[in-house]
C-alpha atoms as a printed R data frame, in Angstrom:
   type eleno elety resid chain resno       x       y       z
1  ATOM     1    CA   UNK     A     1 -16.033  -5.186  -9.993
2  ATOM     2    CA   UNK     A     2 -13.402  -3.392  -7.933
3  ATOM     3    CA   UNK     A     3  -9.876  -4.757  -8.131
4  ATOM     4    CA   UNK     A     4  -7.591  -3.994  -5.209
5  ATOM     5    CA   UNK     A     5  -4.069  -5.058  -4.351
6  ATOM     6    CA   UNK     A     6  -1.518  -4.167  -1.673
7  ATOM     7    CA   UNK     A     7   1.895  -3.994  -3.316
8  ATOM     8    CA   UNK     A     8   5.264  -4.081  -1.558
9  ATOM     9    CA   UNK     A     9   7.811  -1.303  -1.739
10 ATOM    10    CA   UNK     A    10   9.766  -1.263  -5.002
11 ATOM    11    CA   UNK     A    11   7.111  -3.276  -6.853
12 ATOM    12    CA   UNK     A    12   7.464  -3.267 -10.636
13 ATOM    13    CA   UNK     A    13   4.031  -1.671 -11.034
14 ATOM    14    CA   UNK     A    14   5.445   1.566  -9.651
15 ATOM    15    CA   UNK     A    15   9.164   1.474 -10.419
16 ATOM    16    CA   UNK     A    16   9.102   0.146 -13.997
17 ATOM    17    CA   UNK     A    17   7.931   3.336 -15.624
18 ATOM    18    CA   UNK     A    18   9.585   6.707 -15.937
19 ATOM    19    CA   UNK     A    19   6.183   8.351 -16.437
20 ATOM    20    CA   UNK     A    20   3.849   7.084 -13.707
21 ATOM    21    CA   UNK     A    21   0.909   9.396 -14.452
22 ATOM    22    CA   UNK     A    22  -1.231   6.509 -15.735
23 ATOM    23    CA   UNK     A    23  -1.238   4.895 -12.278
24 ATOM    24    CA   UNK     A    24  -0.762   7.848  -9.909
25 ATOM    25    CA   UNK     A    25  -1.149  11.614 -10.073
26 ATOM    26    CA   UNK     A    26   1.981  13.663  -9.467
27 ATOM    27    CA   UNK     A    27   0.700  14.643  -6.000
28 ATOM    28    CA   UNK     A    28   0.238  10.992  -5.071
29 ATOM    29    CA   UNK     A    29   3.628  10.065  -6.509
30 ATOM    30    CA   UNK     A    30   5.262  12.435  -4.019
31 ATOM    31    CA   UNK     A    31   3.681  10.439  -1.180
32 ATOM    32    CA   UNK     A    32   4.483   7.030  -2.659
33 ATOM    33    CA   UNK     A    33   8.075   7.872  -3.620
34 ATOM    34    CA   UNK     A    34  10.333   9.855  -1.304
35 ATOM    35    CA   UNK     A    35  12.499  12.701  -2.562
36 ATOM    36    CA   UNK     A    36  15.564  10.459  -2.349
37 ATOM    37    CA   UNK     A    37  13.986   7.664  -4.415
38 ATOM    38    CA   UNK     A    38  12.617   5.343  -1.729
39 ATOM    39    CA   UNK     A    39   9.459   3.596  -2.982
40 ATOM    40    CA   UNK     A    40   6.830   2.890  -0.347
41 ATOM    41    CA   UNK     A    41   4.338  -0.007  -0.328
42 ATOM    42    CA   UNK     A    42   1.200   1.120  -2.184
43 ATOM    43    CA   UNK     A    43  -2.521   0.405  -2.264
44 ATOM    44    CA   UNK     A    44  -3.819   0.068  -5.827
45 ATOM    45    CA   UNK     A    45  -7.540   0.127  -6.656
46 ATOM    46    CA   UNK     A    46  -8.626  -0.372 -10.267
47 ATOM    47    CA   UNK     A    47  -5.109   0.364 -11.500
48 ATOM    48    CA   UNK     A    48  -4.737   3.607  -9.542
49 ATOM    49    CA   UNK     A    49  -2.499   4.200  -6.542
50 ATOM    50    CA   UNK     A    50  -4.841   5.512  -3.824
51 ATOM    51    CA   UNK     A    51  -2.566   5.259  -0.804
52 ATOM    52    CA   UNK     A    52   0.324   3.594   0.948
53 ATOM    53    CA   UNK     A    53   0.486   1.069   3.749
54 ATOM    54    CA   UNK     A    54   2.843   0.837   6.692
55 ATOM    55    CA   UNK     A    55   3.895  -2.208   8.648
56 ATOM    56    CA   UNK     A    56   4.517  -1.730  12.352
57 ATOM    57    CA   UNK     A    57   6.097  -4.432  14.518
58 ATOM    58    CA   UNK     A    58   4.978  -4.457  18.159
59 ATOM    59    CA   UNK     A    59   6.236  -7.088  20.566
60 ATOM    60    CA   UNK     A    60   4.251 -10.074  19.253
61 ATOM    61    CA   UNK     A    61   2.043  -8.191  16.784
62 ATOM    62    CA   UNK     A    62   2.294  -6.936  13.265
63 ATOM    63    CA   UNK     A    63  -0.009  -4.070  12.349
64 ATOM    64    CA   UNK     A    64  -0.708  -2.972   8.798
65 ATOM    65    CA   UNK     A    65  -1.974   0.596   8.565
66 ATOM    66    CA   UNK     A    66  -3.454   1.914   5.316
67 ATOM    67    CA   UNK     A    67  -2.910   5.618   4.626
68 ATOM    68    CA   UNK     A    68  -5.190   7.043   1.935
69 ATOM    69    CA   UNK     A    69  -4.312   9.962  -0.333
70 ATOM    70    CA   UNK     A    70  -7.959  10.920  -0.786
71 ATOM    71    CA   UNK     A    71 -11.289  10.296   0.848
72 ATOM    72    CA   UNK     A    72 -12.151   6.659   0.225
73 ATOM    73    CA   UNK     A    73 -15.596   5.096   0.280
74 ATOM    74    CA   UNK     A    74 -16.518   2.626   3.022
75 ATOM    75    CA   UNK     A    75 -16.776  -0.328   0.629
76 ATOM    76    CA   UNK     A    76 -13.194   0.149  -0.554
77 ATOM    77    CA   UNK     A    77 -11.967   0.600   3.012
78 ATOM    78    CA   UNK     A    78 -13.674  -2.648   4.070
79 ATOM    79    CA   UNK     A    79 -12.106  -4.474   1.130
80 ATOM    80    CA   UNK     A    80  -8.665  -3.175   2.130
81 ATOM    81    CA   UNK     A    81  -9.193  -4.181   5.774
82 ATOM    82    CA   UNK     A    82 -10.078  -7.715   4.589
83 ATOM    83    CA   UNK     A    83  -6.904  -7.801   2.463
84 ATOM    84    CA   UNK     A    84  -4.759  -6.579   5.362
85 ATOM    85    CA   UNK     A    85  -5.735  -9.446   7.701
86 ATOM    86    CA   UNK     A    86  -3.901 -12.246   5.813
87 ATOM    87    CA   UNK     A    87  -0.905  -9.963   5.361
88 ATOM    88    CA   UNK     A    88  -0.733  -9.373   9.118
89 ATOM    89    CA   UNK     A    89  -0.918 -13.142   9.679
90 ATOM    90    CA   UNK     A    90   1.842 -13.698   7.117
91 ATOM    91    CA   UNK     A    91   4.170 -11.210   8.823
92 ATOM    92    CA   UNK     A    92   3.227 -12.408  12.315
93 ATOM    93    CA   UNK     A    93   4.172 -15.999  11.373
94 ATOM    94    CA   UNK     A    94   7.619 -14.683  10.403
95 ATOM    95    CA   UNK     A    95   8.112 -13.438  13.991
96 ATOM    96    CA   UNK     A    96   7.966 -16.945  15.413
C-alpha cells in the first residue's frame, strides 16, 4: 500500500531533524528548503519527499500545483491529484 501526504511548509517531518537524509536526498533537500532556510510544502510518498506543492490564488480560485523532483508513475500522480482536490476546496472556502 502506498502512503502519501501533502505537508505544509515548516512541518515537523522536515524541520525536526538536522540530518534529513532518511526522508530526502541532499538534492531534493535543496528544492524543499531554500538557501536562506525557508521550508516549502512537501509531497511525501512512503516516507520519502518526492516533490513540493505550490498554492496559487486566482480571483475566486485556489490552485494546488504539485512539482515532482523525479519522474513519478501515473498511479502516484493520480493519488496526489485526488489528495489535492479537498485541499483546494479547503483553501477556496477560506476566500469567502
